[in-house]
PDB file of C-alpha atoms in Angstrom:
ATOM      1  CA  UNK J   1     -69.535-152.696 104.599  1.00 64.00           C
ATOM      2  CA  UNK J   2     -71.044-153.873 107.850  1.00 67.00           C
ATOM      3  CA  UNK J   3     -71.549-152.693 111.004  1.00 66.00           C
ATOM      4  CA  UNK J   4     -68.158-154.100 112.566  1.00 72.00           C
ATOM      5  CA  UNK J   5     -66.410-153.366 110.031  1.00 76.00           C
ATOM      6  CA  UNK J   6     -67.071-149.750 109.934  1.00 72.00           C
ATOM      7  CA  UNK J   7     -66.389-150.026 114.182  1.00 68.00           C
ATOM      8  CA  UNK J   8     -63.554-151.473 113.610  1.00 75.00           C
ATOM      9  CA  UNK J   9     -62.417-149.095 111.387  1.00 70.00           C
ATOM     10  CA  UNK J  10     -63.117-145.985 113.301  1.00 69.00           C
ATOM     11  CA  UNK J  11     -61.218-147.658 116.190  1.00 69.00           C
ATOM     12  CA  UNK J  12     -58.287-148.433 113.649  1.00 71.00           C
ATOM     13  CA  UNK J  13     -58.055-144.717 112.969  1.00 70.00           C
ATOM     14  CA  UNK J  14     -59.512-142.812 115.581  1.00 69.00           C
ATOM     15  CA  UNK J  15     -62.386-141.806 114.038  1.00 70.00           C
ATOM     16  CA  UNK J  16     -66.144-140.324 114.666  1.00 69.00           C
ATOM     17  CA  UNK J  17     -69.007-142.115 113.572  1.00 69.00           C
ATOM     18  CA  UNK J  18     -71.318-138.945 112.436  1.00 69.00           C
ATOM     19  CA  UNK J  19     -74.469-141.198 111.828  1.00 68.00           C
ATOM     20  CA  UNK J  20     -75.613-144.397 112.507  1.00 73.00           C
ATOM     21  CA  UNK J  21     -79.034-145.885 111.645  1.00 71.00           C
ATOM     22  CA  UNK J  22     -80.770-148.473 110.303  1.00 70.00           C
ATOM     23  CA  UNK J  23     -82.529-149.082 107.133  1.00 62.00           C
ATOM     24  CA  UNK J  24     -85.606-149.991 107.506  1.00 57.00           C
ATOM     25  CA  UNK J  25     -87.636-147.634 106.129  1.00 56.00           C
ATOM     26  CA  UNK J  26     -87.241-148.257 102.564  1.00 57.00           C
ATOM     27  CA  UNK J  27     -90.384-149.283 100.428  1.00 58.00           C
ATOM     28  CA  UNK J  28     -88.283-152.355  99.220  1.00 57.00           C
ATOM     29  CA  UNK J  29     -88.147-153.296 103.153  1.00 56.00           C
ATOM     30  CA  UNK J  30     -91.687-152.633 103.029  1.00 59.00           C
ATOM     31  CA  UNK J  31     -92.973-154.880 100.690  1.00 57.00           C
ATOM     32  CA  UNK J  32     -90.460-157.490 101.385  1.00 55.00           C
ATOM     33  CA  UNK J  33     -91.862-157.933 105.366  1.00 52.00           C
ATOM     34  CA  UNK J  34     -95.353-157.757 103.895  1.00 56.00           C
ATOM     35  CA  UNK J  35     -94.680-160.466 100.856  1.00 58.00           C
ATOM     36  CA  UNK J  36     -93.197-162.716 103.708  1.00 54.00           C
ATOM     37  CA  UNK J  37     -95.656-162.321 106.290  1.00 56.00           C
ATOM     38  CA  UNK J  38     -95.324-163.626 109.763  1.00 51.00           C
ATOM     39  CA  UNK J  39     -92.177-165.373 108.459  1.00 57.00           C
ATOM     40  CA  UNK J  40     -90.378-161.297 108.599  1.00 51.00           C
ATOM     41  CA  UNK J  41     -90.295-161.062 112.324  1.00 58.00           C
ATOM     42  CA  UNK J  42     -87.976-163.614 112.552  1.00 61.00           C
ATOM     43  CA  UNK J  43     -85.908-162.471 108.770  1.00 56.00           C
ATOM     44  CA  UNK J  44     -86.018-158.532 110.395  1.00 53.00           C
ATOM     45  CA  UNK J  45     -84.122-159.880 113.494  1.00 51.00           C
ATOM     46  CA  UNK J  46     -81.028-161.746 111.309  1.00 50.00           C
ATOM     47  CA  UNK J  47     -80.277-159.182 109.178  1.00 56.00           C
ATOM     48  CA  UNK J  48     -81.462-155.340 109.538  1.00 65.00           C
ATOM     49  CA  UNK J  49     -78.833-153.113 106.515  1.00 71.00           C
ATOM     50  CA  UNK J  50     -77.830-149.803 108.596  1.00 79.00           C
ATOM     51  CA  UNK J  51     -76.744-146.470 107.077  1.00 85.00           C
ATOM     52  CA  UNK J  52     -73.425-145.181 108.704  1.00 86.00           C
ATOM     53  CA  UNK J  53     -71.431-141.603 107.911  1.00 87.00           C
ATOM     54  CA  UNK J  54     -67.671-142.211 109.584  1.00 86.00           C
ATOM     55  CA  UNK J  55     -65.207-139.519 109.747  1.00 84.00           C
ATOM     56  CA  UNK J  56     -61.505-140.312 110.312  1.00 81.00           C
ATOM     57  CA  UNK J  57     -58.423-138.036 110.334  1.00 79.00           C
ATOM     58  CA  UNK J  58     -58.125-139.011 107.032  1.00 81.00           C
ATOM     59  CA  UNK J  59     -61.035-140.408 104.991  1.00 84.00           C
ATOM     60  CA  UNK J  60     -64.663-140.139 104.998  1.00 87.00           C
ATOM     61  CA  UNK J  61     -66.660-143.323 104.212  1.00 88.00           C
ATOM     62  CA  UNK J  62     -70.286-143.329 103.759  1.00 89.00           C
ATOM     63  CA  UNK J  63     -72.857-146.315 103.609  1.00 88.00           C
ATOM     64  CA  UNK J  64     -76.290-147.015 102.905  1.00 87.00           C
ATOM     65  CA  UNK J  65     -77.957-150.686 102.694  1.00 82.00           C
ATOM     66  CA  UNK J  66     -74.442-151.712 103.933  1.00 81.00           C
ATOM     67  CA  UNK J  67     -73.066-150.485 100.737  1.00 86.00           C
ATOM     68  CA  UNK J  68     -70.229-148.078 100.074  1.00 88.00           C
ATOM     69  CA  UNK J  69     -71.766-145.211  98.299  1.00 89.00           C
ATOM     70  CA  UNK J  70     -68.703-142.806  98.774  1.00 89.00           C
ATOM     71  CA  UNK J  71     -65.248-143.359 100.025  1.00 89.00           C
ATOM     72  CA  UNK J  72     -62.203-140.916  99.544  1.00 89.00           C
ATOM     73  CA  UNK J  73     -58.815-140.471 101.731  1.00 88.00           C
ATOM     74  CA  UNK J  74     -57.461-136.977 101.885  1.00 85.00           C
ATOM     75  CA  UNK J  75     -54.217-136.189 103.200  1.00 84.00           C
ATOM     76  CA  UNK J  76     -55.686-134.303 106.100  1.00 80.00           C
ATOM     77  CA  UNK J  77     -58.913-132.488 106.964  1.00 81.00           C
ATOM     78  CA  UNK J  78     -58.957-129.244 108.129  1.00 84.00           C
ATOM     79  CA  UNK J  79     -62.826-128.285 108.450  1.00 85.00           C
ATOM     80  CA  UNK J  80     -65.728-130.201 108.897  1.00 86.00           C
ATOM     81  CA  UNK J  81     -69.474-128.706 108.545  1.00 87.00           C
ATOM     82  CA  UNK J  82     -73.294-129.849 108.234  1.00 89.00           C
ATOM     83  CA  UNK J  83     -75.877-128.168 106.655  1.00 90.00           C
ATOM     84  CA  UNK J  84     -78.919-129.085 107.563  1.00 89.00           C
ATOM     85  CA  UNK J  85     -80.849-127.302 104.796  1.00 90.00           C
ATOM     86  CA  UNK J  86     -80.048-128.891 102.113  1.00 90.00           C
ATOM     87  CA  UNK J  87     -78.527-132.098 104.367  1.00 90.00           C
ATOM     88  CA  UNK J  88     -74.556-131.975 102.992  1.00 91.00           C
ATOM     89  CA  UNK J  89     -71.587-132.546 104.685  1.00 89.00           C
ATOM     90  CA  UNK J  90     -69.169-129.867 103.440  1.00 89.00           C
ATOM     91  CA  UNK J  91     -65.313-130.860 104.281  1.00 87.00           C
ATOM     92  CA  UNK J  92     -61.869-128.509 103.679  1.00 87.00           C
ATOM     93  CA  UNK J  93     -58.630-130.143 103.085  1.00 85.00           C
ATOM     94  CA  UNK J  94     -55.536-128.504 102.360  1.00 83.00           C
ATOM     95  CA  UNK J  95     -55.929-128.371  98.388  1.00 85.00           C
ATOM     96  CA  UNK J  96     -59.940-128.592  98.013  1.00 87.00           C
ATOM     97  CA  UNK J  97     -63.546-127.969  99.249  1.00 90.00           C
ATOM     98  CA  UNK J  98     -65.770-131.024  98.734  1.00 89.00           C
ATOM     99  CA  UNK J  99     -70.017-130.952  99.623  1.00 92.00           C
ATOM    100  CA  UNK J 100     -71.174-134.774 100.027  1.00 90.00           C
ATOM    101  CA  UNK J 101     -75.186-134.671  99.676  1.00 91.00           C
ATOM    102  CA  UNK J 102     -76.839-137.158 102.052  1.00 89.00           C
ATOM    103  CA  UNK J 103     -80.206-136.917 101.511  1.00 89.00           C
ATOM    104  CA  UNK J 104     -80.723-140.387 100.252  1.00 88.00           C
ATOM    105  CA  UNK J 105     -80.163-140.776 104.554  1.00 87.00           C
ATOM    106  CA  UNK J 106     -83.568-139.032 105.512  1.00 87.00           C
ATOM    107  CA  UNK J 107     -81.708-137.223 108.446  1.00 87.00           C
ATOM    108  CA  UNK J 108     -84.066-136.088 111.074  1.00 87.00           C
ATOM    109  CA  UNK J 109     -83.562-133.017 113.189  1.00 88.00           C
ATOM    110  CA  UNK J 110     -82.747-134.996 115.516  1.00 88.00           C
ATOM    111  CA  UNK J 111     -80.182-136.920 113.780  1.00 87.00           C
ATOM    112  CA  UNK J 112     -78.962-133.416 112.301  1.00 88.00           C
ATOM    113  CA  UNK J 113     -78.358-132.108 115.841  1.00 88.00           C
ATOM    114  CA  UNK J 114     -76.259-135.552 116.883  1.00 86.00           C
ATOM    115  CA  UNK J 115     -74.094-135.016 113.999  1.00 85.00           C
ATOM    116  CA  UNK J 116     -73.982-131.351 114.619  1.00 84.00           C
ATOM    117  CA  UNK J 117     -73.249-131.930 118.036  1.00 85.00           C
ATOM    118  CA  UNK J 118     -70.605-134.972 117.193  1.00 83.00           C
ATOM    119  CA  UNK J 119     -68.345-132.487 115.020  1.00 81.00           C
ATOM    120  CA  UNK J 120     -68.265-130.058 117.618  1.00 77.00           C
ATOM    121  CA  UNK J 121     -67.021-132.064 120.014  1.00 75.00           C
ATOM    122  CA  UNK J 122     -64.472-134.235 117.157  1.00 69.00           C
ATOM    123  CA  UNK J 123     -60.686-133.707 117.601  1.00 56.00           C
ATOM    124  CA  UNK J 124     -60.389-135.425 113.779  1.00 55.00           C
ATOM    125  CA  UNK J 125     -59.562-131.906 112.231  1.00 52.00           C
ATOM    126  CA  UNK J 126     -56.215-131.434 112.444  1.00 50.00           C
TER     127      UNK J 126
END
């Protein structure tokens, strides 16, 4: 799922987008800009995979390499939390408690603060 489409869907259904980043960082991207050479600054700037964690009112999608990892609809969520110890995002809906690792991410503390600071400021629990 690509970048637009994950825009466009948090536009769709008035959702937060918790984290976005790109992907670059991966020993694969590694030695696939070092196997190519000179030829990568040119590849890197057509097509760069980014990482994205969306919250809507009534799903949660996450993607790394621009690929769905996890995707699940809920009838509505009522809490929303991030712990940044063990990097989990720990959701509440009517009937059950879910934790969603994301360490595969490499969240920062500075990423962990945006997203902290994003879901204090959401209006998706409801």
């Amino acid at each position: 799922m690509n970048r637009d489409k994950i825009i466009s869907l948090s536009k769709q259904e008035s959702g937060e987008i918790l984290l976005e980043k790109s992907n670059n960082n991966s020993a694969r991207h590694f030695l696939f800009y070092h196997i190519i050479g000179w030829l990568s600054l040119f590849l890197k700037k057509s097509y760069e995979p980014t990482d994205h964690i969306l919250i809507t009112k009534n799903q949660c999608i996450c993607t790394y390499n621009d690929k769905i990892i996890f995707q699940k609809r809920f009838s509505s969520i009522k809490a929303l939390s991030y712990n940044p110890i063990d990097s989990s995002l720990c959701l509440a809906t009517n009937h059950q408690e879910m934790k969603i690792p994301l360490k595969v991410y490499g969240i920062s503390y500075e990423e962990s603060q945006l997203i902290k600071k994003r879901l204090l400021t959401s209006i998706l629990i409801g």
